[in-house]
XYZ file of C-alpha atoms in Angstrom:
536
model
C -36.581 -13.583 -65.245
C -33.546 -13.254 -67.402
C -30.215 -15.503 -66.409
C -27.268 -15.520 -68.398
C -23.923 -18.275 -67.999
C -20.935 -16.336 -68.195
C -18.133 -17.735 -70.063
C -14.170 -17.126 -69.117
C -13.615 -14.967 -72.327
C -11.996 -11.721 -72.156
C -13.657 -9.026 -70.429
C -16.142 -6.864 -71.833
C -14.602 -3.185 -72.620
C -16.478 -1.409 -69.979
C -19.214 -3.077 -67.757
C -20.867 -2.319 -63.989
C -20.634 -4.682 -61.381
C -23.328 -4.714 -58.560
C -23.090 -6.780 -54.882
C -26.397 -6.296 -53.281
C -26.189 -7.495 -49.773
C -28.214 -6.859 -46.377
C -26.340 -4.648 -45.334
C -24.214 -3.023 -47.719
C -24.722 -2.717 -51.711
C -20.849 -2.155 -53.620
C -20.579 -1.245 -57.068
C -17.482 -1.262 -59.072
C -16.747 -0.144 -62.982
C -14.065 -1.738 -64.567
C -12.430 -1.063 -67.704
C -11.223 -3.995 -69.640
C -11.157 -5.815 -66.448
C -9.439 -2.946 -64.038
C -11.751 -1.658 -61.662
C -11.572 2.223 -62.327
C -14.988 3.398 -59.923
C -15.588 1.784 -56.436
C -18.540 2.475 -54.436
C -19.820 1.336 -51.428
C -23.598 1.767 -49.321
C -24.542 0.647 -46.013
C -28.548 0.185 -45.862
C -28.601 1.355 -42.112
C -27.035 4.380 -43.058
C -29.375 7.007 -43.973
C -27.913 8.612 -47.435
C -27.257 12.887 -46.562
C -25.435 14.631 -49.558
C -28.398 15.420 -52.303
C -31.208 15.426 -49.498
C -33.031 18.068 -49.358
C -34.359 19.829 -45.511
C -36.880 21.814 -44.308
C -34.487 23.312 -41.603
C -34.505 26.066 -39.178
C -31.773 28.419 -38.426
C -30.868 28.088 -35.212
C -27.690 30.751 -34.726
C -26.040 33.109 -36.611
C -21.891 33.526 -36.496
C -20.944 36.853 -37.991
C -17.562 36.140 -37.650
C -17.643 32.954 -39.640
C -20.487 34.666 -41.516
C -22.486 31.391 -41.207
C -25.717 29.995 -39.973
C -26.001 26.718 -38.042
C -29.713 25.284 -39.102
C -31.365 22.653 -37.129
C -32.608 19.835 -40.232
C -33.439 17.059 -37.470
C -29.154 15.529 -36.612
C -27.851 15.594 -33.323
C -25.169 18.433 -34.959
C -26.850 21.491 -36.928
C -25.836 21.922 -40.375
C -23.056 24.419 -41.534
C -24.268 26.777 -43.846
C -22.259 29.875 -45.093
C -23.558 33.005 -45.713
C -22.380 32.871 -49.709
C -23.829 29.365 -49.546
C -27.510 31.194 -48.906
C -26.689 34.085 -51.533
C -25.235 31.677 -53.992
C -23.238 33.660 -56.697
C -25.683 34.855 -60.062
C -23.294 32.219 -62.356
C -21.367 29.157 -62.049
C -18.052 28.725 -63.642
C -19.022 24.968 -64.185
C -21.564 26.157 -67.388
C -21.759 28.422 -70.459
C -25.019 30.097 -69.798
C -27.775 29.652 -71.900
C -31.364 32.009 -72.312
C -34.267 29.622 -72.858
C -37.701 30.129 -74.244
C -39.080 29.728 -70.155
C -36.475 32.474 -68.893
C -37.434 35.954 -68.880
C -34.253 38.052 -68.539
C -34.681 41.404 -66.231
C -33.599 45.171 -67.762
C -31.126 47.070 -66.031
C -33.861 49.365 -64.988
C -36.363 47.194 -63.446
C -33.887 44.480 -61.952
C -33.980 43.546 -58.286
C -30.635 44.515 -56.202
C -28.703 41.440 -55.566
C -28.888 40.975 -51.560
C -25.220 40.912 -50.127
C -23.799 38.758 -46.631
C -24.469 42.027 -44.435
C -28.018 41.392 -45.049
C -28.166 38.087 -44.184
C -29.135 39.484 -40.353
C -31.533 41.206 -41.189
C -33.166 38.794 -44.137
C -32.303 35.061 -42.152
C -32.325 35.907 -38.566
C -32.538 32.897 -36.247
C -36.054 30.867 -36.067
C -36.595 31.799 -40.085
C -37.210 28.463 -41.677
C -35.313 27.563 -44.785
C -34.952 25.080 -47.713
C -31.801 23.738 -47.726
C -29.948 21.029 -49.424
C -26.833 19.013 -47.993
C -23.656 19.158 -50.073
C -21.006 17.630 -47.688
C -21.797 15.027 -45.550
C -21.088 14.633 -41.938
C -16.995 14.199 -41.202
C -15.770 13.398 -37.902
C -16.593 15.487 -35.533
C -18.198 17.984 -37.679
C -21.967 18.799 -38.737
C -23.282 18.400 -42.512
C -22.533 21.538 -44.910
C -25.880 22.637 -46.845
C -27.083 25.329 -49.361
C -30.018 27.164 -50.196
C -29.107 26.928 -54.248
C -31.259 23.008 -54.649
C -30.346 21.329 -57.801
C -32.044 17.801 -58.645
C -29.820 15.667 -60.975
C -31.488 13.508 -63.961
C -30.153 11.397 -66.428
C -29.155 14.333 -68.675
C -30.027 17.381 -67.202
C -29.603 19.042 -63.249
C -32.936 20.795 -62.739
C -32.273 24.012 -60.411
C -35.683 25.104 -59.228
C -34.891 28.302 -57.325
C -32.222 29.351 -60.322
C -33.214 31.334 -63.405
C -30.113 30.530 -65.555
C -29.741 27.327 -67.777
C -26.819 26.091 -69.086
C -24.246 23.780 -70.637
C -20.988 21.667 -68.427
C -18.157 23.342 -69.348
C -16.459 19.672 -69.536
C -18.546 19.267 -73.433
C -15.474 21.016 -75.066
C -16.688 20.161 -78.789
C -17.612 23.647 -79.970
C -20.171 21.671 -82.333
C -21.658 19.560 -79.800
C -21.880 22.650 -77.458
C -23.607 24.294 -80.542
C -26.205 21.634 -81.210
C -26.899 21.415 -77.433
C -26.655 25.187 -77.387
C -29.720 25.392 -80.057
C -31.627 22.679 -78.272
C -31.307 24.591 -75.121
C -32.976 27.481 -76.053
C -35.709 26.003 -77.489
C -36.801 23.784 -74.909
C -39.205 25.254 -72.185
C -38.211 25.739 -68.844
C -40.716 26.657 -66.120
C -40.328 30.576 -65.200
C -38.074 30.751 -62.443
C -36.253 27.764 -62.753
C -33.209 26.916 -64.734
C -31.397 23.283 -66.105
C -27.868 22.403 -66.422
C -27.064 19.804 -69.991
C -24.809 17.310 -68.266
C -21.740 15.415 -70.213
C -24.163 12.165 -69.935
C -26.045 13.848 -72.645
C -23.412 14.653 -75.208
C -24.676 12.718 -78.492
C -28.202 12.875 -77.569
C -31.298 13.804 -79.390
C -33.381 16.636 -77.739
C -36.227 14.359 -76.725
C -34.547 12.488 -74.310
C -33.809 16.361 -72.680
C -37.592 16.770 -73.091
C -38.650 13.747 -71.324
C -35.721 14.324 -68.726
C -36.954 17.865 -67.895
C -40.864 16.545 -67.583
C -39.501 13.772 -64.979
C -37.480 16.491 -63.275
C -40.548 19.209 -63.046
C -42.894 16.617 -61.902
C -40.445 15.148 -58.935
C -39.598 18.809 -57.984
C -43.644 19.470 -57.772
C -44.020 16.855 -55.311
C -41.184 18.116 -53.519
C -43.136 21.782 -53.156
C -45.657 19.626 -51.724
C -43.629 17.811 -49.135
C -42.543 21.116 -48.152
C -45.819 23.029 -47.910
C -46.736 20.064 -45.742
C -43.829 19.194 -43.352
C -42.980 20.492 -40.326
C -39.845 22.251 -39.656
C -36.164 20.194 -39.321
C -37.338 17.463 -41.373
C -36.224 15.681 -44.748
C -38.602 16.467 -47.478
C -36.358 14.516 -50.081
C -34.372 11.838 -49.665
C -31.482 11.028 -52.334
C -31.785 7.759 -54.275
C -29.835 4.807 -52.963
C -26.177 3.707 -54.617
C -27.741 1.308 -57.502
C -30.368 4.362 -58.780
C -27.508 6.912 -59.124
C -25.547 4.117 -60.380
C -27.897 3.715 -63.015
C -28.510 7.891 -63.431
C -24.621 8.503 -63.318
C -22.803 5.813 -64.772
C -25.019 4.187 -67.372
C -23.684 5.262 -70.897
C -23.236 3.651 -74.403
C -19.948 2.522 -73.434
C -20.855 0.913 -70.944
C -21.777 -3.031 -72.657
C -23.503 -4.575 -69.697
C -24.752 -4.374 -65.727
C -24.211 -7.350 -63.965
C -26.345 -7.872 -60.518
C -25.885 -10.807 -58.035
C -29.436 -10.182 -56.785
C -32.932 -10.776 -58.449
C -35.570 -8.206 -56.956
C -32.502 -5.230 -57.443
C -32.224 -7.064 -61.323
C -35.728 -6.526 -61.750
C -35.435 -2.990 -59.894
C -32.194 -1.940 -62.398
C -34.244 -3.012 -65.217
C -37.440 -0.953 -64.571
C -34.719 1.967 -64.038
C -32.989 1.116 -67.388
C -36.505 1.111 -69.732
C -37.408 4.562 -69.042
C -34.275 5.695 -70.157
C -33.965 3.465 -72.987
C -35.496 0.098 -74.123
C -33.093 -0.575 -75.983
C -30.713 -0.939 -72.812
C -32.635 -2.974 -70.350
C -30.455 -5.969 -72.364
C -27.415 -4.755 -70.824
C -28.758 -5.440 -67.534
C -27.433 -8.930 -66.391
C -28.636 -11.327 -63.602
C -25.958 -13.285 -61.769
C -26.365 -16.676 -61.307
C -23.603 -18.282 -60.449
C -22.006 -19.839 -57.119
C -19.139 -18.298 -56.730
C -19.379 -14.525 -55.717
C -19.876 -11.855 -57.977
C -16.911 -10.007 -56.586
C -14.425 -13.154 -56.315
C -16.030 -14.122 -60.048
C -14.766 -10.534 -61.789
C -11.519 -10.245 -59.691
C -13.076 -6.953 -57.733
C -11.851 -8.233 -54.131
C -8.010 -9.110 -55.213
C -8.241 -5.560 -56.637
C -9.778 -3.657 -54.159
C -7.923 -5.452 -51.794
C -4.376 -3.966 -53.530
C -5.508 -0.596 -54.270
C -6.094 0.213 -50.524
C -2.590 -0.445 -49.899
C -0.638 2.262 -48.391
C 1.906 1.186 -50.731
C 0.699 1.082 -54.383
C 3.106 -0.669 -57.202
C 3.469 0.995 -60.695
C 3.776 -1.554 -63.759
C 7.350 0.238 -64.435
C 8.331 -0.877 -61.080
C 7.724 2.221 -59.130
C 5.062 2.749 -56.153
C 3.111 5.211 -54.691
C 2.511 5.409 -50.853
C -0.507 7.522 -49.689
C -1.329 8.831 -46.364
C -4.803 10.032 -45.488
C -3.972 12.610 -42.466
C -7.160 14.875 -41.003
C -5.572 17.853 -42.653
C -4.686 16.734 -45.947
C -3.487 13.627 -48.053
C 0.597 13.043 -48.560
C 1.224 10.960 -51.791
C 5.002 9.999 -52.511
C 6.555 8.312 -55.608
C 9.520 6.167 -55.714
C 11.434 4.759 -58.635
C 11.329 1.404 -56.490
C 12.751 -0.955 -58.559
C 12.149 0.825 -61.835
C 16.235 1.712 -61.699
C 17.139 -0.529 -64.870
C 16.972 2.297 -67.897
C 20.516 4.189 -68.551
C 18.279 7.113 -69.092
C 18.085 8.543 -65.474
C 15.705 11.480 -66.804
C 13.762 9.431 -69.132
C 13.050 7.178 -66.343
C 12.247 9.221 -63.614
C 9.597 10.891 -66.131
C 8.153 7.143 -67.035
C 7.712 6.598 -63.420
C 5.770 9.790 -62.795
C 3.874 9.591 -65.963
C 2.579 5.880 -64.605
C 1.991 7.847 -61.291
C -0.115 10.450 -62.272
C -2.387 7.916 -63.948
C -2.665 5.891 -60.520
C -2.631 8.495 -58.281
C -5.787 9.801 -60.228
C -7.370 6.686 -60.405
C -6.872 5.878 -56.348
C -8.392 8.974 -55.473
C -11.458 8.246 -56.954
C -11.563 4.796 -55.641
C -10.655 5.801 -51.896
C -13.063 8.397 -52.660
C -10.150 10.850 -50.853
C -10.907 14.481 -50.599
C -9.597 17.935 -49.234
C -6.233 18.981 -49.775
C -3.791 16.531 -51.676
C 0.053 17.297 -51.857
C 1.983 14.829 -54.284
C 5.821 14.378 -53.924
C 6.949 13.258 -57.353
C 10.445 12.218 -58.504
C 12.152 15.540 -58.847
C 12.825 16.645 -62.117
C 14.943 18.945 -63.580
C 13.578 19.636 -66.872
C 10.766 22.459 -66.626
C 8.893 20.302 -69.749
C 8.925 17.110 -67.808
C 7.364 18.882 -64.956
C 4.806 20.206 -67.291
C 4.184 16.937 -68.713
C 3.468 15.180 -65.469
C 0.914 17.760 -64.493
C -0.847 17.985 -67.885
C -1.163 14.035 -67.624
C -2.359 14.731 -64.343
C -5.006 17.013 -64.923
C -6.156 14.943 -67.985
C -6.293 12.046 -65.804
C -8.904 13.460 -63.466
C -10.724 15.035 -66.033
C -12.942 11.736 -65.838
C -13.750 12.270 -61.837
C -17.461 14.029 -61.199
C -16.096 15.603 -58.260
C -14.605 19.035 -58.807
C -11.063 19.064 -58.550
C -8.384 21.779 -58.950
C -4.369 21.109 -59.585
C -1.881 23.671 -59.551
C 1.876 23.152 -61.291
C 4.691 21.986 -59.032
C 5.986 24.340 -56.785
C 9.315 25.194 -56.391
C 10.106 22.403 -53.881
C 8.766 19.869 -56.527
C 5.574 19.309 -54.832
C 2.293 19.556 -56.421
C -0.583 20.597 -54.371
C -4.576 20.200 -55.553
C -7.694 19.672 -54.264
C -10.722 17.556 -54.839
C -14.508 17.899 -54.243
C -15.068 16.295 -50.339
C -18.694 15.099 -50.000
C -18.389 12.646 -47.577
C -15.819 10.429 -45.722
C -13.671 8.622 -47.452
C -13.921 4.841 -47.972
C -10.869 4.521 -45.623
C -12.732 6.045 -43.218
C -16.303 4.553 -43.760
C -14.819 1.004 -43.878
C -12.223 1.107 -41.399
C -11.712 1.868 -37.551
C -9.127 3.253 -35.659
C -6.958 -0.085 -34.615
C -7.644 -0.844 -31.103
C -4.016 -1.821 -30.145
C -2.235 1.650 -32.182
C -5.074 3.817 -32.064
C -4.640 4.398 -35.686
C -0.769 5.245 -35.307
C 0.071 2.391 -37.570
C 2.971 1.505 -34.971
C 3.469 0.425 -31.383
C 6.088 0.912 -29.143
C 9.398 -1.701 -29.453
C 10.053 -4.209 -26.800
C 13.036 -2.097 -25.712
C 11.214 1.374 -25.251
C 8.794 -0.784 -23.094
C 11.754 -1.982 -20.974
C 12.673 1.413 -20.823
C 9.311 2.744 -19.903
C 8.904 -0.261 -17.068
C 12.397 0.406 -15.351
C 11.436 4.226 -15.359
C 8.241 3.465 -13.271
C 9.500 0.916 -10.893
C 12.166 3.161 -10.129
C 9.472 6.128 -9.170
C 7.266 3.704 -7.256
C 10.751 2.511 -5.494
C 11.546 6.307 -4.800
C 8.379 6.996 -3.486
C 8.712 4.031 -1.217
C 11.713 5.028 0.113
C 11.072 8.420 0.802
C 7.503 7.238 3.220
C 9.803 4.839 4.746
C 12.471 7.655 5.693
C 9.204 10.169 7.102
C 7.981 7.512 9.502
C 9.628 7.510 12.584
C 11.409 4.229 13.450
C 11.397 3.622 9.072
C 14.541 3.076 6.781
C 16.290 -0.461 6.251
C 14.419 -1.771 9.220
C 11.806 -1.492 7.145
C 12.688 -3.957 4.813
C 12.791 -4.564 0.998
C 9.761 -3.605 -0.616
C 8.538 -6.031 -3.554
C 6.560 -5.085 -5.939
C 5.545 -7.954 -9.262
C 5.496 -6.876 -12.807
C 3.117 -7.543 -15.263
C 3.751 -7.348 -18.734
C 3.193 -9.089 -22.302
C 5.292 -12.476 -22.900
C 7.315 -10.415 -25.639
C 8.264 -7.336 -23.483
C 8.964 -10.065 -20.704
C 11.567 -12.095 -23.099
C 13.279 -8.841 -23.137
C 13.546 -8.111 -19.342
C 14.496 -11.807 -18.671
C 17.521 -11.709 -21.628
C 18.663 -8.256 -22.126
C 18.140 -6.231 -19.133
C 18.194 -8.588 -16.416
C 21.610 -6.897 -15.024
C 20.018 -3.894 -15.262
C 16.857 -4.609 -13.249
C 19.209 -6.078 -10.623
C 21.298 -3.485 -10.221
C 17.972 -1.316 -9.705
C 16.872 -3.855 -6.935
C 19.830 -2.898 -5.090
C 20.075 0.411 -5.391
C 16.491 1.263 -4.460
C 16.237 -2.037 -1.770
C 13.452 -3.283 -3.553
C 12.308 -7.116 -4.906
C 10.902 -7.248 -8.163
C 8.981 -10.449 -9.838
C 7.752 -10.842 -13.164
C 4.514 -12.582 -14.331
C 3.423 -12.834 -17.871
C 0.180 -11.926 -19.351
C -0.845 -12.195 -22.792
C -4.074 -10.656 -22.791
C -2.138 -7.199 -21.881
C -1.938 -5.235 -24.564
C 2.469 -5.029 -25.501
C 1.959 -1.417 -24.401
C 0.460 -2.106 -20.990
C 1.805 -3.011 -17.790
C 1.124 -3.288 -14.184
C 2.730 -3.113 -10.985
C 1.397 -4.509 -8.139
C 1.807 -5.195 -4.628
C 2.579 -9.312 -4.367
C 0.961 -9.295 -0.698
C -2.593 -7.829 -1.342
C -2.635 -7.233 -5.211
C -3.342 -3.917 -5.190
C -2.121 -1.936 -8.299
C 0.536 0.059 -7.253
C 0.164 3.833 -8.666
């Protein structure tokens, strides 16, 4: 077994950082020491988006024009009806005819079936093939689709889909050319098509070859799985965070993995050799006291870029709010207010924000709709600028995003690929005291709320007292003892104490007060001194 002593140098350019744990496994890339990817894995969580189901369609909702299918969760799965017909190309890749793909005449070609035959082709009981693309949020189900794809290292084998092709994100025309040739001269199984992923740009074509071979043979034992299993059940599970670590993130820029744990070292390594000898060195065991995180500065950073409030080097910030409807990000000039160039700065600090905003929401893994306030700006090219740096920013995320130019309001609205819950979300609960407000009520508005309510219970008093014969100041005053937290109580006792006299006598009632600091500052009680009964 390999150990290395790390010295206190300067960071390597690029390098992976791995925390296996129990119960959770964390990953983070950094980039000259900034942490640029963050990813985090419970291991009692089973891992949805990539499986692949033999479900069962339970219902069908024409007027969603989906299908719920039963794949074994307490929820059925979402699955729309273009999600069973997927569309003939993909605007993601150039198509590309290889020497495995047989290409149908006009004559002799099957009609494409539309959504009104969906009925008639899927109706409910028919069992289908499905794999989840969006995970389980809140309260609803996993979203799935009959078009399965099976990532490798350098290709995405698609073994339902006839069409091959290259990622439109390989812009080089000459790289898309060389891949282009390689492409059709590899051979793809009849029926099924492969995608050249951006991993691959730079490669020779027998590292596609050998890709494609591991990709055929996991997809046959797949068809196996499938003949074999019953209905609702998983017939392939996606690999855990450090495999698709490895598949996804592993490049030649990257100079070395570091792992905190020896049987996922060993594990990494194995993973590393059959894509490349050469690389296994990269792969790095841990060995020293302190932990991995704390050792590489990942905590302090992670620990900052969850902030709602995010600082800009310039002296700007960004504050982002995850809603369930969408995200709101602002930016402020904060104390970046020095330059005599109002427009020039404004434009610096939105520059600097477009580069963080990118960056956080790939870390906070934040999906769905995203509306960004920027500084306004005046000048139509500044605008422009900001969003081109935007878009080139997030060029870098794999999940699909889309960005459209400020609006006339200065906002600028995009979206981005939402597989699963955020890391917010996944990490974090609702607070028990706020209930994920992020505020509770002031010491006043409880004072408020408190002489509100004893006057009602007072009322009500009074008016029983007045119905029963022989009642009314006979009857006495009625006391009743509050019960509150020690700060709400400070108030009472040194702020409103003329006030909560003044409601004694005009109601003929006796209050006490007791503190209670395991009340919560928003609770209270009122209760009957004599018996302690709550009084409602």
């Amino acid at each position: 077994m390999l150990k290395f002593t790390f010295s206190r140098k300067k960071p390597s350019n690029k390098e992976i950082i791995i925390n296996a744990e129990t119960l959770e496994k964390r990953v983070a890339l950094l980039e000259n020491g900034r942490l640029e990817e963050f990813h985090i894995e419970r291991t009692t969580e089973q891992r949805l988006v990539g499986s692949i189901f033999k479900g069962r369609i339970k219902n069908l909702e024409p007027g969603l024009k989906a299908a719920f299918v039963d794949i074994g969760f307490e929820k059925n799965a979402f699955l729309h009806y273009w999600d069973i017909i997927p569309e003939s190309t993909d605007a993601t890749f150039e198509a590309v005819e290889t020497k495995g793909s047989k290409g149908q005449t006009a004559h002799n070609a099957k009609p494409r079936p539309t959504m009104n035959d969906i009925p008639k082709l899927y109706p409910p009981g028919t069992e289908v093939i499905v794999q989840v693309t969006k995970g389980p949020i809140s309260t609803k189900g996993p979203r799935i689709t009959t078009d399965i794809s099976l990532p490798g290292r350098y290709l995405v084998l698609n073994p339902f889909g006839g069409q091959s092709g290259i990622s439109r994100k390989i812009e080089d025309p000459r790289e898309r050319a060389r891949l282009r040739d390689i492409l059709r001269n590899m051979t793809v199984p009849e029926g099924m098509g492969v995608i050249f992923r951006t991993v691959g740009m730079g490669q020779s074509r027998r590292y596609f070859v050998r890709d494609l071979a591991l990709l055929v043979d996991e997809w046959q034992k797949i068809a196996e799985r499938i003949k074999a299993a019953p209905a609702s059940s998983c017939v392939y599970q996606e690999p855990g965070l450090v495999y698709r670590t490895v598949r996804d993130f592993l490049t030649e820029e990257v100079d070395r993995i570091v792992v905190d744990h020896a049987e996922e070292n060993e594990h990494i390594r194995a993973l590393v050799g059959q894509i490349s000898n050469r690389s296994k060195n990269k792969v790095q065991l841990y060995s020293e006291s302190s932990p991995i995180f704390e050792r590489f500065g990942v905590n302090k950073q992670i620990e900052d870029a969850f902030r709602r409030q995010v600082w800009l080097k310039c002296g700007g910030y960004v504050v982002i709010d995850e809603t369930e409807a969408l995200v709101a990000i602002d930016v402020n000039t904060g104390r970046n207010k020095s330059g005599r160039d109002l427009e020039r700065t404004i434009l610096q600090t939105n520059l600097e924000a477009a580069e963080e905003i990118a960056r956080q929401i790939r870390l906070r893994n934040i999906g769905g709709i995203i509306v960004i306030d920027f500084i306004d700006m005046k000048n139509r090219r500044d605008q422009q600028e900001v969003t081109n740096r935007l878009r080139e920013c997030v060029r870098r995320d794999k999940a699909k995003t889309h960005i459209l130019p400020i609006s006339p309001v200065g906002l600028t609205e995009m979206t981005r690929q939402r597989q699963e819950e955020s890391i917010r979300d996944a990490v974090y609960e609702d607070c028990p005291n706020c209930k994920g407000r992020g505020m509770i009520k002031s010491s006043e508005s409880m004072s408020v709320e408190i002489q509100r309510r004893i006057a009602e219970v007072l009322r009500k008093r009074g008016e029983s007292r007045s119905d029963t014969p022989g009642g009314g100041t006979a009857a006495g005053e009625f006391s009743i003892r509050v019960i509150v937290h020690p700060e709400v109580l400070e108030r009472l006792r040194t702020r409103d104490e003329e006030l909560l006299l003044g409601l004694e006598q005009r109601l003929s009632g006796k209050l006490s007060f007791r503190a209670d600091a395991a009340l919560h500052k928003e609770e209270f009680k009122l209760v009957n001194p004599v018996n302690g009964e709550e009084l409602r």
